[in-house]
């Protein structure tokens, strides 16, 4: 590691006397609430600084903060994954990046920055997707911290870590610490896969993504957002055909803005702006440095406590709201017995005997605790409806009009799969 | 975000020629969606003084430099220790050891944002507090933040700043290991842009004339069925209330039976059983049960006793508040707060929704103009000099105004009754606060930090005869474990929390902390006391 050598002039050790004066006050002795199993002193320091291997998923708003906190806390073998490159709009909070870094990999730039600033810390970046890595890769870490804004990626890593748990092998249980923010609000949580409630268990706590019914967009627009959706969902494909819309392309956003504005004028709707257009089509979540700092610190604090046993760790959910004073709520989120990832029981779904397969699919897509796009359905030994490949879609399409009750008996099971779903969801169908 | 706010952002920062945002807007896009151009302008005009360049101090500054405050000053004469080089991200690790800490930190903070100015003043704050010139200088900042400052110096600083109600607010932070607290000192903080998520009243039981006229003019039985199925719920409810009153001596539904009956009367207006707008009206019927002319929390503001030391910059707000009280009593006005122009989305066709929106907008305009007339008549001088945007914002947010009255730092610790009450109501928060206050006192006397010494100090604060709850043992034991530890994670956590409060104080948007915020990163909670 060139940076450490350059700073220290010696390659044997980059530490200096007194470097960990602050952290060592915690590691040298227990507090009144520390578990008796805590091994104060050299042993715990050696584990933290020499042996513990930690993975950070995301090198964005939370990720930059997480990497800095871990490095200063004494973690020295840190890996980071991020598939994104740096954009100018990241610079108001992603403090390891400078204007000259725009366009480069977040993971690589962040790793270099940390290694330069905090000598002796090794940060291994991976510029790519979490889905590129297999179980063997995830198995090498003691802990995983997730600072992502994508629900889909979090569901994937959550399901992967739950599946990895082998009751015979305690090492296979990887604590997952997950953080998220929006404006002045955020949450941090500790997930012990199969033991505590998992990410999937709490899916219904997420803010419902604002989806506008297509008939409103097409026929009765009322809000500026309806006009923008009309431009992006209906007009773009009509005018541009196969050409894909790129929400990072300012010319595309300008086009959508102009079209939305014209429609808004026609309907006398006020409020279509460039910034709103961008916000709606990119689903922008407002974000500031301070909230990311709080949530990332909370995540890293839990990682530090788990790695060292110097204090009890969060059980299991910390929620912060900074809009009106400082309000926070710490509670135990309960595991869902019918959680499709960690629950083991199938999800009971009660529907009318008259429901068609198409109606059932609509219901699944709308449900906040399922959040699936384009699901395929099958029952034991029977294909009900498949979205792909095209031949299978065509072959199963006639089933859409059929009643579910003609295909599945009362109490029967339906398996739901989808590309956005990192697991198979099993439903137990009951009829009213 | 409301439409006017996003337009506000847009106007301030979009170049007219291309309608695409400029580089600055693109950089600040994610925060402009929170506090808009007005909040950003306030940040850019601010000058912040931070006393010390500890890990916590630089973490706080990082979160203020990134969003773009105008200027920061670090006041610190400390030489970087090996411990500082180990826990502070804004030092050059080992190569900063032995150099002036503030001077090392400033360039690393400034490189976060070219638009921000920053400087290191290599003096101890007590030096400045000792001279009149120094004291005046401290008073020139927009906000002062201090971390782990010695108790006697901090007391002197807080007394100085408290003595001048027009001087800067003070955020004082104390941390030790996994525990911390911080206090925001201000005499009074007034906010109109609270960004409350509670929807303001649609004034269904007190409709303005044009709305009532529309609701009464409808021939529900014989109108076009499509139009009937797209009537906005607001109009349906106004009509239902009007008819109910006619048959109930002008009263609203009160008892449970009456409310059920009222809901039934809404559904009875349907032409077809599947008219969703009538279902929505039924679901929104709660709006009718309780719609006070003036919500009680706003009514409370009307009778706030005047402050002996009200800051000058709140004068306009108070004049507006007085005008608002008069507006609600004015016989030629609506007898309520001015109506909000913002409507929620509802089941309706474009035409009727836009029509309704225009009615509300026109009514809001009429009432705002009426308000402004009263304002000019009552406070001619202030009305002339007031920023029109401030007046507009006040009227628009009339349902969500807040006035916070603060306390001087340390006042809570001098009030034994308040401490004892707080200890029984919020034991863990109060215990943690007391343990940290005891630590400050001991460090200031350079006494040894032991459990016994901390216990004795807490006893002094509480007075004799107060039983210590278990929470006190837990907090005192933890403080004794790590009395001078500025942990990286705690520093980052406080860095975020304190910066949030600083931003709220500076932008006068959202609602800042009033009192002490106490933090425990063992059980991962925060609480507010004092
Ligand atoms: Zn689960």
PDB file of C-alpha atoms in Angstrom, chain B residues 25-260:
ATOM      1  CA  UNK B  25     -28.333  24.004  -9.161  1.00  0.00           C
ATOM      2  CA  UNK B  26     -27.205  20.624 -10.358  1.00  0.00           C
ATOM      3  CA  UNK B  27     -24.745  20.368  -7.497  1.00  0.00           C
ATOM      4  CA  UNK B  28     -27.344  21.387  -4.900  1.00  0.00           C
ATOM      5  CA  UNK B  29     -30.340  19.710  -6.563  1.00  0.00           C
ATOM      6  CA  UNK B  30     -31.013  17.143  -3.796  1.00  0.00           C
ATOM      7  CA  UNK B  31     -31.063  19.783  -1.043  1.00  0.00           C
ATOM      8  CA  UNK B  32     -32.905  22.478  -3.018  1.00  0.00           C
ATOM      9  CA  UNK B  33     -35.768  19.996  -3.094  1.00  0.00           C
ATOM     10  CA  UNK B  34     -35.815  20.293   0.699  1.00  0.00           C
ATOM     11  CA  UNK B  35     -35.250  23.967   1.551  1.00  0.00           C
ATOM     12  CA  UNK B  36     -35.608  25.663  -1.862  1.00  0.00           C
ATOM     13  CA  UNK B  37     -33.766  28.743  -3.063  1.00  0.00           C
ATOM     14  CA  UNK B  38     -34.734  30.802  -0.012  1.00  0.00           C
ATOM     15  CA  UNK B  39     -33.172  28.279   2.371  1.00  0.00           C
ATOM     16  CA  UNK B  40     -30.072  28.074   0.210  1.00  0.00           C
ATOM     17  CA  UNK B  41     -29.722  31.861   0.170  1.00  0.00           C
ATOM     18  CA  UNK B  42     -29.936  31.929   3.975  1.00  0.00           C
ATOM     19  CA  UNK B  43     -27.221  29.272   4.237  1.00  0.00           C
ATOM     20  CA  UNK B  44     -24.984  31.156   1.836  1.00  0.00           C
ATOM     21  CA  UNK B  45     -25.370  34.336   3.864  1.00  0.00           C
ATOM     22  CA  UNK B  46     -24.403  32.626   7.126  1.00  0.00           C
ATOM     23  CA  UNK B  47     -21.106  32.897   9.009  1.00  0.00           C
ATOM     24  CA  UNK B  48     -20.478  30.161  11.523  1.00  0.00           C
ATOM     25  CA  UNK B  49     -17.995  30.077  14.387  1.00  0.00           C
ATOM     26  CA  UNK B  50     -16.884  26.684  15.667  1.00  0.00           C
ATOM     27  CA  UNK B  51     -14.940  26.559  18.895  1.00  0.00           C
ATOM     28  CA  UNK B  52     -12.416  23.672  18.715  1.00  0.00           C
ATOM     29  CA  UNK B  53     -11.441  21.453  15.805  1.00  0.00           C
ATOM     30  CA  UNK B  54     -12.083  18.107  17.487  1.00  0.00           C
ATOM     31  CA  UNK B  55     -13.368  15.140  15.466  1.00  0.00           C
ATOM     32  CA  UNK B  56     -16.920  16.123  16.419  1.00  0.00           C
ATOM     33  CA  UNK B  57     -16.347  19.763  15.438  1.00  0.00           C
ATOM     34  CA  UNK B  58     -14.966  18.942  12.009  1.00  0.00           C
ATOM     35  CA  UNK B  59     -17.777  16.415  11.454  1.00  0.00           C
ATOM     36  CA  UNK B  60     -20.321  19.142  12.159  1.00  0.00           C
ATOM     37  CA  UNK B  61     -18.503  21.543   9.833  1.00  0.00           C
ATOM     38  CA  UNK B  62     -18.289  18.999   7.044  1.00  0.00           C
ATOM     39  CA  UNK B  63     -22.086  18.768   7.015  1.00  0.00           C
ATOM     40  CA  UNK B  64     -22.371  22.546   6.823  1.00  0.00           C
ATOM     41  CA  UNK B  65     -19.642  23.160   4.239  1.00  0.00           C
ATOM     42  CA  UNK B  66     -21.109  20.551   1.868  1.00  0.00           C
ATOM     43  CA  UNK B  67     -24.536  22.228   1.581  1.00  0.00           C
ATOM     44  CA  UNK B  68     -22.824  25.595   1.167  1.00  0.00           C
ATOM     45  CA  UNK B  69     -22.786  27.931   4.179  1.00  0.00           C
ATOM     46  CA  UNK B  70     -21.110  31.248   3.412  1.00  0.00           C
ATOM     47  CA  UNK B  71     -18.173  31.203   5.786  1.00  0.00           C
ATOM     48  CA  UNK B  72     -16.773  29.293   8.744  1.00  0.00           C
ATOM     49  CA  UNK B  73     -14.200  30.121  11.369  1.00  0.00           C
ATOM     50  CA  UNK B  74     -12.487  27.560  13.567  1.00  0.00           C
ATOM     51  CA  UNK B  75     -11.268  29.034  16.823  1.00  0.00           C
ATOM     52  CA  UNK B  76      -8.640  26.723  18.288  1.00  0.00           C
ATOM     53  CA  UNK B  77      -5.055  27.035  19.485  1.00  0.00           C
ATOM     54  CA  UNK B  78      -4.563  23.299  20.098  1.00  0.00           C
ATOM     55  CA  UNK B  79      -1.592  21.391  18.715  1.00  0.00           C
ATOM     56  CA  UNK B  80      -2.560  18.148  16.959  1.00  0.00           C
ATOM     57  CA  UNK B  81      -1.978  15.163  19.238  1.00  0.00           C
ATOM     58  CA  UNK B  82      -1.435  11.559  18.094  1.00  0.00           C
ATOM     59  CA  UNK B  83      -4.977  10.899  19.341  1.00  0.00           C
ATOM     60  CA  UNK B  84      -6.394  13.712  17.159  1.00  0.00           C
ATOM     61  CA  UNK B  85      -4.566  12.304  14.160  1.00  0.00           C
ATOM     62  CA  UNK B  86      -6.256   8.982  14.840  1.00  0.00           C
ATOM     63  CA  UNK B  87      -9.899  10.011  15.184  1.00  0.00           C
ATOM     64  CA  UNK B  88     -10.260  13.107  13.001  1.00  0.00           C
ATOM     65  CA  UNK B  89     -10.906  12.616   9.283  1.00  0.00           C
ATOM     66  CA  UNK B  90     -10.064  16.256   8.543  1.00  0.00           C
ATOM     67  CA  UNK B  91      -6.405  16.039   9.531  1.00  0.00           C
ATOM     68  CA  UNK B  92      -3.532  14.593   7.531  1.00  0.00           C
ATOM     69  CA  UNK B  93      -3.088  11.610   9.849  1.00  0.00           C
ATOM     70  CA  UNK B  94       0.394  11.301  11.313  1.00  0.00           C
ATOM     71  CA  UNK B  95       1.835  14.244   9.375  1.00  0.00           C
ATOM     72  CA  UNK B  96      -0.488  16.655  11.201  1.00  0.00           C
ATOM     73  CA  UNK B  97       0.851  15.661  14.620  1.00  0.00           C
ATOM     74  CA  UNK B  98       2.591  18.582  16.319  1.00  0.00           C
ATOM     75  CA  UNK B  99       1.040  21.152  13.978  1.00  0.00           C
ATOM     76  CA  UNK B 100      -1.793  23.554  14.755  1.00  0.00           C
ATOM     77  CA  UNK B 101      -4.959  21.509  14.562  1.00  0.00           C
ATOM     78  CA  UNK B 102      -7.277  24.211  13.205  1.00  0.00           C
ATOM     79  CA  UNK B 103      -4.785  25.187  10.536  1.00  0.00           C
ATOM     80  CA  UNK B 104      -4.495  21.563   9.429  1.00  0.00           C
ATOM     81  CA  UNK B 105      -8.279  21.086   9.335  1.00  0.00           C
ATOM     82  CA  UNK B 106      -9.362  24.205   7.443  1.00  0.00           C
ATOM     83  CA  UNK B 107      -7.948  23.326   3.977  1.00  0.00           C
ATOM     84  CA  UNK B 108      -9.334  19.786   4.185  1.00  0.00           C
ATOM     85  CA  UNK B 109     -12.765  21.179   4.986  1.00  0.00           C
ATOM     86  CA  UNK B 110     -12.596  23.914   2.366  1.00  0.00           C
ATOM     87  CA  UNK B 111     -11.793  21.482  -0.417  1.00  0.00           C
ATOM     88  CA  UNK B 112     -15.269  19.974   0.108  1.00  0.00           C
ATOM     89  CA  UNK B 113     -16.874  23.004  -1.490  1.00  0.00           C
ATOM     90  CA  UNK B 114     -15.159  25.800  -3.426  1.00  0.00           C
ATOM     91  CA  UNK B 115     -18.038  28.165  -2.725  1.00  0.00           C
ATOM     92  CA  UNK B 116     -17.380  28.201   1.015  1.00  0.00           C
ATOM     93  CA  UNK B 117     -14.864  30.477   2.737  1.00  0.00           C
ATOM     94  CA  UNK B 118     -13.118  29.296   5.871  1.00  0.00           C
ATOM     95  CA  UNK B 119     -10.373  30.360   8.219  1.00  0.00           C
ATOM     96  CA  UNK B 120      -8.533  29.223  11.329  1.00  0.00           C
ATOM     97  CA  UNK B 121      -8.104  31.645  14.200  1.00  0.00           C
ATOM     98  CA  UNK B 122      -5.333  30.191  16.324  1.00  0.00           C
ATOM     99  CA  UNK B 123      -6.440  31.497  19.684  1.00  0.00           C
ATOM    100  CA  UNK B 124      -8.177  30.118  22.705  1.00  0.00           C
ATOM    101  CA  UNK B 125     -11.756  31.311  23.129  1.00  0.00           C
ATOM    102  CA  UNK B 126     -11.046  32.397  26.712  1.00  0.00           C
ATOM    103  CA  UNK B 127      -8.504  34.881  25.349  1.00  0.00           C
ATOM    104  CA  UNK B 128     -11.201  36.486  23.215  1.00  0.00           C
ATOM    105  CA  UNK B 129     -13.768  36.419  25.992  1.00  0.00           C
ATOM    106  CA  UNK B 130     -11.343  38.450  28.081  1.00  0.00           C
ATOM    107  CA  UNK B 131     -11.334  41.492  25.783  1.00  0.00           C
ATOM    108  CA  UNK B 132     -14.176  43.704  24.639  1.00  0.00           C
ATOM    109  CA  UNK B 133     -12.957  43.481  21.074  1.00  0.00           C
ATOM    110  CA  UNK B 134     -12.940  39.689  21.271  1.00  0.00           C
ATOM    111  CA  UNK B 135     -16.431  39.578  22.748  1.00  0.00           C
ATOM    112  CA  UNK B 136     -17.759  41.894  20.040  1.00  0.00           C
ATOM    113  CA  UNK B 137     -16.168  39.727  17.385  1.00  0.00           C
ATOM    114  CA  UNK B 138     -17.872  36.591  18.701  1.00  0.00           C
ATOM    115  CA  UNK B 139     -21.178  38.452  18.475  1.00  0.00           C
ATOM    116  CA  UNK B 140     -20.787  39.042  14.738  1.00  0.00           C
ATOM    117  CA  UNK B 141     -21.443  35.425  13.671  1.00  0.00           C
ATOM    118  CA  UNK B 142     -24.774  33.938  12.635  1.00  0.00           C
ATOM    119  CA  UNK B 143     -24.269  30.906  14.869  1.00  0.00           C
ATOM    120  CA  UNK B 144     -21.689  29.680  17.379  1.00  0.00           C
ATOM    121  CA  UNK B 145     -21.014  25.973  17.946  1.00  0.00           C
ATOM    122  CA  UNK B 146     -18.823  24.605  20.738  1.00  0.00           C
ATOM    123  CA  UNK B 147     -17.727  21.016  21.419  1.00  0.00           C
ATOM    124  CA  UNK B 148     -16.374  19.745  24.752  1.00  0.00           C
ATOM    125  CA  UNK B 149     -15.473  23.236  25.860  1.00  0.00           C
ATOM    126  CA  UNK B 150     -14.395  23.619  29.491  1.00  0.00           C
ATOM    127  CA  UNK B 151     -17.423  24.315  31.640  1.00  0.00           C
ATOM    128  CA  UNK B 152     -16.341  27.695  33.009  1.00  0.00           C
ATOM    129  CA  UNK B 153     -15.389  28.973  29.543  1.00  0.00           C
ATOM    130  CA  UNK B 154     -18.621  27.642  28.077  1.00  0.00           C
ATOM    131  CA  UNK B 155     -20.633  29.320  30.837  1.00  0.00           C
ATOM    132  CA  UNK B 156     -18.894  32.583  30.069  1.00  0.00           C
ATOM    133  CA  UNK B 157     -19.584  32.184  26.356  1.00  0.00           C
ATOM    134  CA  UNK B 158     -23.243  31.308  26.860  1.00  0.00           C
ATOM    135  CA  UNK B 159     -23.729  34.226  29.254  1.00  0.00           C
ATOM    136  CA  UNK B 160     -22.172  36.600  26.742  1.00  0.00           C
ATOM    137  CA  UNK B 161     -24.382  35.381  23.911  1.00  0.00           C
ATOM    138  CA  UNK B 162     -27.515  35.241  26.058  1.00  0.00           C
ATOM    139  CA  UNK B 163     -27.022  38.824  27.176  1.00  0.00           C
ATOM    140  CA  UNK B 164     -27.596  40.023  23.644  1.00  0.00           C
ATOM    141  CA  UNK B 165     -30.880  38.706  22.235  1.00  0.00           C
ATOM    142  CA  UNK B 166     -29.786  39.876  18.791  1.00  0.00           C
ATOM    143  CA  UNK B 167     -26.559  37.939  18.932  1.00  0.00           C
ATOM    144  CA  UNK B 168     -25.978  34.464  17.519  1.00  0.00           C
ATOM    145  CA  UNK B 169     -27.615  31.321  18.911  1.00  0.00           C
ATOM    146  CA  UNK B 170     -25.223  28.868  20.586  1.00  0.00           C
ATOM    147  CA  UNK B 171     -25.128  25.110  20.111  1.00  0.00           C
ATOM    148  CA  UNK B 172     -23.108  23.511  22.912  1.00  0.00           C
ATOM    149  CA  UNK B 173     -22.115  19.848  22.543  1.00  0.00           C
ATOM    150  CA  UNK B 174     -20.645  17.498  25.163  1.00  0.00           C
ATOM    151  CA  UNK B 175     -19.721  13.926  24.324  1.00  0.00           C
ATOM    152  CA  UNK B 176     -17.990  11.105  26.196  1.00  0.00           C
ATOM    153  CA  UNK B 177     -17.726   7.676  24.595  1.00  0.00           C
ATOM    154  CA  UNK B 178     -21.143   6.319  23.707  1.00  0.00           C
ATOM    155  CA  UNK B 179     -22.980   9.187  25.436  1.00  0.00           C
ATOM    156  CA  UNK B 180     -23.576  12.790  24.443  1.00  0.00           C
ATOM    157  CA  UNK B 181     -25.913  15.726  24.748  1.00  0.00           C
ATOM    158  CA  UNK B 182     -26.242  19.091  23.063  1.00  0.00           C
ATOM    159  CA  UNK B 183     -28.276  22.210  23.693  1.00  0.00           C
ATOM    160  CA  UNK B 184     -29.456  24.964  21.388  1.00  0.00           C
ATOM    161  CA  UNK B 185     -29.536  28.372  23.049  1.00  0.00           C
ATOM    162  CA  UNK B 186     -31.820  31.061  21.633  1.00  0.00           C
ATOM    163  CA  UNK B 187     -34.278  33.474  23.168  1.00  0.00           C
ATOM    164  CA  UNK B 188     -36.921  32.966  20.576  1.00  0.00           C
ATOM    165  CA  UNK B 189     -37.127  31.225  17.225  1.00  0.00           C
ATOM    166  CA  UNK B 190     -40.063  31.893  14.891  1.00  0.00           C
ATOM    167  CA  UNK B 191     -40.859  29.735  11.872  1.00  0.00           C
ATOM    168  CA  UNK B 192     -43.456  30.068   9.191  1.00  0.00           C
ATOM    169  CA  UNK B 193     -42.009  27.442   6.822  1.00  0.00           C
ATOM    170  CA  UNK B 194     -42.309  24.499   9.197  1.00  0.00           C
ATOM    171  CA  UNK B 195     -42.978  22.069   6.308  1.00  0.00           C
ATOM    172  CA  UNK B 196     -45.668  20.455   8.414  1.00  0.00           C
ATOM    173  CA  UNK B 197     -47.156  17.337   6.894  1.00  0.00           C
ATOM    174  CA  UNK B 198     -50.579  18.046   8.358  1.00  0.00           C
ATOM    175  CA  UNK B 199     -52.942  19.273   5.685  1.00  0.00           C
ATOM    176  CA  UNK B 200     -54.461  22.694   6.394  1.00  0.00           C
ATOM    177  CA  UNK B 201     -58.207  23.012   6.717  1.00  0.00           C
ATOM    178  CA  UNK B 202     -60.169  23.025   3.434  1.00  0.00           C
ATOM    179  CA  UNK B 203     -62.802  25.042   5.272  1.00  0.00           C
ATOM    180  CA  UNK B 204     -65.623  22.748   4.328  1.00  0.00           C
ATOM    181  CA  UNK B 205     -67.838  23.861   7.224  1.00  0.00           C
ATOM    182  CA  UNK B 206     -66.998  27.521   6.564  1.00  0.00           C
ATOM    183  CA  UNK B 207     -66.987  27.674   2.781  1.00  0.00           C
ATOM    184  CA  UNK B 208     -66.071  30.900   1.036  1.00  0.00           C
ATOM    185  CA  UNK B 209     -68.948  32.356  -1.024  1.00  0.00           C
ATOM    186  CA  UNK B 210     -67.919  31.045  -4.464  1.00  0.00           C
ATOM    187  CA  UNK B 211     -67.509  27.497  -3.172  1.00  0.00           C
ATOM    188  CA  UNK B 212     -70.835  27.489  -1.367  1.00  0.00           C
ATOM    189  CA  UNK B 213     -72.510  28.910  -4.433  1.00  0.00           C
ATOM    190  CA  UNK B 214     -71.113  26.105  -6.592  1.00  0.00           C
ATOM    191  CA  UNK B 215     -72.203  23.428  -4.136  1.00  0.00           C
ATOM    192  CA  UNK B 216     -75.707  24.869  -3.876  1.00  0.00           C
ATOM    193  CA  UNK B 217     -76.126  25.355  -7.621  1.00  0.00           C
ATOM    194  CA  UNK B 218     -75.745  21.672  -8.405  1.00  0.00           C
ATOM    195  CA  UNK B 219     -78.795  19.777  -9.568  1.00  0.00           C
ATOM    196  CA  UNK B 220     -77.494  16.443  -8.342  1.00  0.00           C
ATOM    197  CA  UNK B 221     -80.466  14.374  -9.519  1.00  0.00           C
ATOM    198  CA  UNK B 222     -80.604  15.661 -13.068  1.00  0.00           C
ATOM    199  CA  UNK B 223     -77.032  16.552 -13.928  1.00  0.00           C
ATOM    200  CA  UNK B 224     -74.954  14.750 -16.532  1.00  0.00           C
ATOM    201  CA  UNK B 225     -74.021  11.362 -14.992  1.00  0.00           C
ATOM    202  CA  UNK B 226     -70.355  11.646 -16.047  1.00  0.00           C
ATOM    203  CA  UNK B 227     -70.034  15.071 -14.436  1.00  0.00           C
ATOM    204  CA  UNK B 228     -71.830  13.694 -11.372  1.00  0.00           C
ATOM    205  CA  UNK B 229     -69.272  10.906 -11.094  1.00  0.00           C
ATOM    206  CA  UNK B 230     -66.419  13.399 -11.225  1.00  0.00           C
ATOM    207  CA  UNK B 231     -67.542  16.002  -8.709  1.00  0.00           C
ATOM    208  CA  UNK B 232     -64.666  16.682  -6.324  1.00  0.00           C
ATOM    209  CA  UNK B 233     -65.295  15.426  -2.791  1.00  0.00           C
ATOM    210  CA  UNK B 234     -64.849  18.958  -1.426  1.00  0.00           C
ATOM    211  CA  UNK B 235     -67.916  20.158  -3.319  1.00  0.00           C
ATOM    212  CA  UNK B 236     -69.883  17.078  -2.291  1.00  0.00           C
ATOM    213  CA  UNK B 237     -69.032  17.629   1.376  1.00  0.00           C
ATOM    214  CA  UNK B 238     -69.865  21.335   1.255  1.00  0.00           C
ATOM    215  CA  UNK B 239     -73.236  20.429  -0.248  1.00  0.00           C
ATOM    216  CA  UNK B 240     -73.849  17.685   2.302  1.00  0.00           C
ATOM    217  CA  UNK B 241     -72.970  19.995   5.203  1.00  0.00           C
ATOM    218  CA  UNK B 242     -75.228  22.722   3.807  1.00  0.00           C
ATOM    219  CA  UNK B 243     -78.181  20.361   3.573  1.00  0.00           C
ATOM    220  CA  UNK B 244     -77.471  18.853   6.973  1.00  0.00           C
ATOM    221  CA  UNK B 245     -77.456  22.249   8.607  1.00  0.00           C
ATOM    222  CA  UNK B 246     -80.776  23.147   7.014  1.00  0.00           C
ATOM    223  CA  UNK B 247     -82.403  20.160   8.638  1.00  0.00           C
ATOM    224  CA  UNK B 248     -80.502  20.384  11.973  1.00  0.00           C
ATOM    225  CA  UNK B 249     -80.962  23.998  13.129  1.00  0.00           C
ATOM    226  CA  UNK B 250     -77.654  25.003  11.641  1.00  0.00           C
ATOM    227  CA  UNK B 251     -75.678  22.451  13.672  1.00  0.00           C
ATOM    228  CA  UNK B 252     -73.058  20.015  12.452  1.00  0.00           C
ATOM    229  CA  UNK B 253     -73.216  16.254  13.082  1.00  0.00           C
ATOM    230  CA  UNK B 254     -71.999  15.660  16.643  1.00  0.00           C
ATOM    231  CA  UNK B 255     -72.985  12.291  18.060  1.00  0.00           C
ATOM    232  CA  UNK B 256     -71.871   8.991  16.625  1.00  0.00           C
ATOM    233  CA  UNK B 257     -75.338   8.341  15.292  1.00  0.00           C
ATOM    234  CA  UNK B 258     -75.437  11.729  13.604  1.00  0.00           C
ATOM    235  CA  UNK B 259     -72.053  11.164  12.028  1.00  0.00           C
ATOM    236  CA  UNK B 260     -73.164   7.801  10.664  1.00  0.00           C
TER     237      UNK B 260
END
